[in-house]
Amino acid sequence: MCENKFFLPMTLAIGCCLFLALAPGCGDDEGEGVAPSISNLFFGPASASVLRQGGLLGVTVSMDYADPDGDIAFVRMRSRFCGEGELQHVDIAPGGITGHQAGAIWISARVPRDCPAGTYLYEFSVFDQKGLESNTLEATLTLTTQTGP
């Protein structure tokens, strides 16, 4: 019976050590951070007329974000030029959100307007300063042939 009086305290000590080692944000995982998340994407305008002489269309993009670390670095916009070729991207640094854990991101971008009429896909995600990427949201732009004068 005497040897069992150390069993319970030892079991509790081992259990506490395991809990601390496996708890989120503790142990070896500390410093890795949490990936941001985005939702409620707005991309506009959603349609425009084709310009045959080349040119770019200014678009407004907004999305809600949550980032427990408060360290959003940039928004990545991906697309294929005129729907063809390799997936290309541009990184856009949003202003005024450093240190904030949630809110809205508003950015402006320019996209090709001299592509053939059709619908083009754009993908958006955000990266934090540790390089962690959020989920991806998609938007489309429909280019139509201009009719009339």
PDB file of C-alpha atoms in Angstrom:
ATOM      1  CA  MET A   1       0.000   0.000   0.000  1.00  0.00           C
ATOM      2  CA  CYS A   2       2.873   2.408   0.695  1.00  0.00           C
ATOM      3  CA  GLU A   3       4.270   2.207  -2.847  1.00  0.00           C
ATOM      4  CA  ASN A   4       0.915   3.344  -4.350  1.00  0.00           C
ATOM      5  CA  LYS A   5       0.924   6.770  -2.633  1.00  0.00           C
ATOM      6  CA  PHE A   6       3.252   8.088  -5.389  1.00  0.00           C
ATOM      7  CA  PHE A   7       1.250   6.577  -8.256  1.00  0.00           C
ATOM      8  CA  LEU A   8      -1.549   9.188  -8.374  1.00  0.00           C
ATOM      9  CA  PRO A   9       0.718  12.285  -8.168  1.00  0.00           C
ATOM     10  CA  MET A  10       3.053  10.808 -10.797  1.00  0.00           C
ATOM     11  CA  THR A  11       0.117  10.033 -13.118  1.00  0.00           C
ATOM     12  CA  LEU A  12      -1.198  13.592 -12.735  1.00  0.00           C
ATOM     13  CA  ALA A  13       2.241  15.058 -13.418  1.00  0.00           C
ATOM     14  CA  ILE A  14       2.662  12.998 -16.587  1.00  0.00           C
ATOM     15  CA  GLY A  15      -0.858  13.917 -17.729  1.00  0.00           C
ATOM     16  CA  CYS A  16      -0.188  17.640 -17.216  1.00  0.00           C
ATOM     17  CA  CYS A  17       3.085  17.426 -19.140  1.00  0.00           C
ATOM     18  CA  LEU A  18       1.358  15.693 -22.075  1.00  0.00           C
ATOM     19  CA  PHE A  19      -1.432  18.269 -22.091  1.00  0.00           C
ATOM     20  CA  LEU A  20       1.022  21.183 -22.183  1.00  0.00           C
ATOM     21  CA  ALA A  21       3.091  19.570 -24.917  1.00  0.00           C
ATOM     22  CA  LEU A  22       0.074  18.899 -27.150  1.00  0.00           C
ATOM     23  CA  ALA A  23      -1.997  22.036 -26.442  1.00  0.00           C
ATOM     24  CA  PRO A  24      -2.332  24.499 -29.372  1.00  0.00           C
ATOM     25  CA  GLY A  25       0.208  27.292 -29.232  1.00  0.00           C
ATOM     26  CA  CYS A  26       2.463  25.405 -26.834  1.00  0.00           C
ATOM     27  CA  GLY A  27       5.497  23.209 -27.136  1.00  0.00           C
ATOM     28  CA  ASP A  28       7.217  22.843 -30.507  1.00  0.00           C
ATOM     29  CA  ASP A  29       4.312  24.433 -32.446  1.00  0.00           C
ATOM     30  CA  GLU A  30       4.826  27.828 -30.829  1.00  0.00           C
ATOM     31  CA  GLY A  31       5.643  30.568 -33.303  1.00  0.00           C
ATOM     32  CA  GLU A  32       4.181  28.891 -36.411  1.00  0.00           C
ATOM     33  CA  GLY A  33       1.030  31.009 -36.297  1.00  0.00           C
ATOM     34  CA  VAL A  34      -2.427  30.406 -37.695  1.00  0.00           C
ATOM     35  CA  ALA A  35      -3.350  30.789 -41.360  1.00  0.00           C
ATOM     36  CA  PRO A  36      -5.775  33.624 -42.109  1.00  0.00           C
ATOM     37  CA  SER A  37      -9.227  32.961 -43.557  1.00  0.00           C
ATOM     38  CA  ILE A  38     -11.324  35.010 -46.000  1.00  0.00           C
ATOM     39  CA  SER A  39     -15.007  35.168 -46.915  1.00  0.00           C
ATOM     40  CA  ASN A  40     -17.658  37.345 -48.601  1.00  0.00           C
ATOM     41  CA  LEU A  41     -15.719  38.208 -51.756  1.00  0.00           C
ATOM     42  CA  PHE A  42     -16.933  41.144 -53.859  1.00  0.00           C
ATOM     43  CA  PHE A  43     -15.433  41.635 -57.336  1.00  0.00           C
ATOM     44  CA  GLY A  44     -16.798  44.359 -59.554  1.00  0.00           C
ATOM     45  CA  PRO A  45     -17.717  45.135 -62.105  1.00  0.00           C
ATOM     46  CA  ALA A  46     -18.695  41.573 -62.945  1.00  0.00           C
ATOM     47  CA  SER A  47     -18.976  42.351 -66.666  1.00  0.00           C
ATOM     48  CA  ALA A  48     -17.592  44.776 -69.247  1.00  0.00           C
ATOM     49  CA  SER A  49     -17.333  45.228 -72.991  1.00  0.00           C
ATOM     50  CA  VAL A  50     -14.285  44.006 -74.907  1.00  0.00           C
ATOM     51  CA  LEU A  51     -11.898  46.736 -76.009  1.00  0.00           C
ATOM     52  CA  ARG A  52     -10.274  45.766 -79.284  1.00  0.00           C
ATOM     53  CA  GLN A  53      -7.408  48.252 -78.968  1.00  0.00           C
ATOM     54  CA  GLY A  54      -6.113  46.796 -75.730  1.00  0.00           C
ATOM     55  CA  GLY A  55      -6.544  48.287 -72.341  1.00  0.00           C
ATOM     56  CA  LEU A  56      -7.198  47.434 -68.768  1.00  0.00           C
ATOM     57  CA  LEU A  57     -10.331  47.422 -66.658  1.00  0.00           C
ATOM     58  CA  GLY A  58     -10.147  48.768 -63.132  1.00  0.00           C
ATOM     59  CA  VAL A  59     -11.861  46.452 -60.658  1.00  0.00           C
ATOM     60  CA  THR A  60     -12.678  46.792 -56.991  1.00  0.00           C
ATOM     61  CA  VAL A  61     -12.161  43.783 -54.757  1.00  0.00           C
ATOM     62  CA  SER A  62     -13.233  43.406 -51.157  1.00  0.00           C
ATOM     63  CA  MET A  63     -13.374  40.520 -48.730  1.00  0.00           C
ATOM     64  CA  ASP A  64     -13.747  39.892 -45.031  1.00  0.00           C
ATOM     65  CA  TYR A  65     -10.798  38.368 -43.229  1.00  0.00           C
ATOM     66  CA  ALA A  66      -9.936  36.784 -39.903  1.00  0.00           C
ATOM     67  CA  ASP A  67      -6.329  36.402 -38.811  1.00  0.00           C
ATOM     68  CA  PRO A  68      -5.674  35.595 -35.155  1.00  0.00           C
ATOM     69  CA  ASP A  69      -2.039  36.671 -35.599  1.00  0.00           C
ATOM     70  CA  GLY A  70      -3.009  40.060 -37.096  1.00  0.00           C
ATOM     71  CA  ASP A  71      -0.205  39.906 -39.658  1.00  0.00           C
ATOM     72  CA  ILE A  72      -1.782  39.946 -43.143  1.00  0.00           C
ATOM     73  CA  ALA A  73       0.947  40.770 -45.679  1.00  0.00           C
ATOM     74  CA  PHE A  74      -0.768  40.754 -49.085  1.00  0.00           C
ATOM     75  CA  VAL A  75      -3.676  39.629 -51.248  1.00  0.00           C
ATOM     76  CA  ARG A  76      -2.785  37.314 -54.122  1.00  0.00           C
ATOM     77  CA  MET A  77      -4.911  37.537 -57.299  1.00  0.00           C
ATOM     78  CA  ARG A  78      -4.435  34.601 -59.710  1.00  0.00           C
ATOM     79  CA  SER A  79      -5.671  34.208 -63.274  1.00  0.00           C
ATOM     80  CA  ARG A  80      -4.713  33.024 -66.728  1.00  0.00           C
ATOM     81  CA  PHE A  81      -4.116  35.824 -69.210  1.00  0.00           C
ATOM     82  CA  CYS A  82      -7.219  35.832 -71.395  1.00  0.00           C
ATOM     83  CA  GLY A  83      -8.051  32.395 -70.006  1.00  0.00           C
ATOM     84  CA  GLU A  84      -4.998  30.730 -71.530  1.00  0.00           C
ATOM     85  CA  GLY A  85      -1.457  29.827 -70.576  1.00  0.00           C
ATOM     86  CA  GLU A  86       0.034  29.410 -67.154  1.00  0.00           C
ATOM     87  CA  LEU A  87      -1.638  30.605 -64.003  1.00  0.00           C
ATOM     88  CA  GLN A  88      -0.174  34.016 -63.193  1.00  0.00           C
ATOM     89  CA  HIS A  89      -0.481  36.079 -60.045  1.00  0.00           C
ATOM     90  CA  VAL A  90      -0.078  39.567 -58.709  1.00  0.00           C
ATOM     91  CA  ASP A  91       0.403  40.384 -55.011  1.00  0.00           C
ATOM     92  CA  ILE A  92      -1.308  43.493 -53.673  1.00  0.00           C
ATOM     93  CA  ALA A  93      -0.520  44.887 -50.224  1.00  0.00           C
ATOM     94  CA  PRO A  94      -3.673  46.160 -48.521  1.00  0.00           C
ATOM     95  CA  GLY A  95      -3.235  49.249 -46.385  1.00  0.00           C
ATOM     96  CA  GLY A  96      -4.343  49.927 -42.842  1.00  0.00           C
ATOM     97  CA  ILE A  97      -4.909  46.390 -41.527  1.00  0.00           C
ATOM     98  CA  THR A  98      -1.586  45.587 -39.859  1.00  0.00           C
ATOM     99  CA  GLY A  99      -2.210  44.395 -36.324  1.00  0.00           C
ATOM    100  CA  HIS A 100      -5.938  43.845 -36.860  1.00  0.00           C
ATOM    101  CA  GLN A 101      -7.304  40.338 -36.347  1.00  0.00           C
ATOM    102  CA  ALA A 102     -10.503  40.748 -38.373  1.00  0.00           C
ATOM    103  CA  GLY A 103     -12.148  43.179 -40.714  1.00  0.00           C
ATOM    104  CA  ALA A 104     -12.498  43.972 -44.391  1.00  0.00           C
ATOM    105  CA  ILE A 105      -9.845  44.285 -47.076  1.00  0.00           C
ATOM    106  CA  TRP A 106     -10.433  46.657 -50.003  1.00  0.00           C
ATOM    107  CA  ILE A 107      -8.074  46.700 -52.973  1.00  0.00           C
ATOM    108  CA  SER A 108      -8.086  47.950 -56.553  1.00  0.00           C
ATOM    109  CA  ALA A 109      -6.644  46.014 -59.455  1.00  0.00           C
ATOM    110  CA  ARG A 110      -6.493  46.160 -63.233  1.00  0.00           C
ATOM    111  CA  VAL A 111      -7.385  43.226 -65.452  1.00  0.00           C
ATOM    112  CA  PRO A 112      -7.096  42.756 -69.240  1.00  0.00           C
ATOM    113  CA  ARG A 113     -10.041  44.009 -71.257  1.00  0.00           C
ATOM    114  CA  ASP A 114      -8.805  43.139 -74.739  1.00  0.00           C
ATOM    115  CA  CYS A 115      -9.443  39.381 -74.463  1.00  0.00           C
ATOM    116  CA  PRO A 116     -12.023  37.578 -76.593  1.00  0.00           C
ATOM    117  CA  ALA A 117     -15.590  37.732 -75.305  1.00  0.00           C
ATOM    118  CA  GLY A 118     -16.086  35.128 -72.562  1.00  0.00           C
ATOM    119  CA  THR A 119     -16.043  34.529 -68.845  1.00  0.00           C
ATOM    120  CA  TYR A 120     -12.719  34.629 -66.999  1.00  0.00           C
ATOM    121  CA  LEU A 121     -11.938  33.232 -63.564  1.00  0.00           C
ATOM    122  CA  TYR A 122      -9.995  35.108 -60.883  1.00  0.00           C
ATOM    123  CA  GLU A 123      -8.866  33.513 -57.611  1.00  0.00           C
ATOM    124  CA  PHE A 124      -8.063  35.388 -54.409  1.00  0.00           C
ATOM    125  CA  SER A 125      -6.253  34.394 -51.224  1.00  0.00           C
ATOM    126  CA  VAL A 126      -4.297  36.249 -48.561  1.00  0.00           C
ATOM    127  CA  PHE A 127      -0.889  35.509 -47.080  1.00  0.00           C
ATOM    128  CA  ASP A 128       0.374  36.492 -43.681  1.00  0.00           C
ATOM    129  CA  GLN A 129       3.893  37.578 -42.797  1.00  0.00           C
ATOM    130  CA  LYS A 130       4.846  33.980 -41.931  1.00  0.00           C
ATOM    131  CA  GLY A 131       3.887  32.827 -45.455  1.00  0.00           C
ATOM    132  CA  LEU A 132       0.695  31.053 -44.376  1.00  0.00           C
ATOM    133  CA  GLU A 133      -2.007  31.150 -47.050  1.00  0.00           C
ATOM    134  CA  SER A 134      -5.744  31.479 -46.479  1.00  0.00           C
ATOM    135  CA  ASN A 135      -8.509  29.624 -48.250  1.00  0.00           C
ATOM    136  CA  THR A 136      -9.184  30.642 -51.874  1.00  0.00           C
ATOM    137  CA  LEU A 137     -12.246  32.510 -53.147  1.00  0.00           C
ATOM    138  CA  GLU A 138     -13.219  32.812 -56.818  1.00  0.00           C
ATOM    139  CA  ALA A 139     -14.839  35.519 -58.921  1.00  0.00           C
ATOM    140  CA  THR A 140     -15.627  35.760 -62.612  1.00  0.00           C
ATOM    141  CA  LEU A 141     -15.463  38.588 -65.123  1.00  0.00           C
ATOM    142  CA  THR A 142     -17.601  38.341 -68.239  1.00  0.00           C
ATOM    143  CA  LEU A 143     -16.389  40.254 -71.275  1.00  0.00           C
ATOM    144  CA  THR A 144     -19.034  40.887 -73.930  1.00  0.00           C
ATOM    145  CA  THR A 145     -18.790  42.119 -77.503  1.00  0.00           C
ATOM    146  CA  GLN A 146     -19.720  45.758 -77.817  1.00  0.00           C
ATOM    147  CA  THR A 147     -22.824  46.345 -79.921  1.00  0.00           C
ATOM    148  CA  GLY A 148     -23.982  49.563 -81.493  1.00  0.00           C
ATOM    149  CA  PRO A 149     -21.996  52.746 -82.172  1.00  0.00           C
TER     150      PRO A 149
END
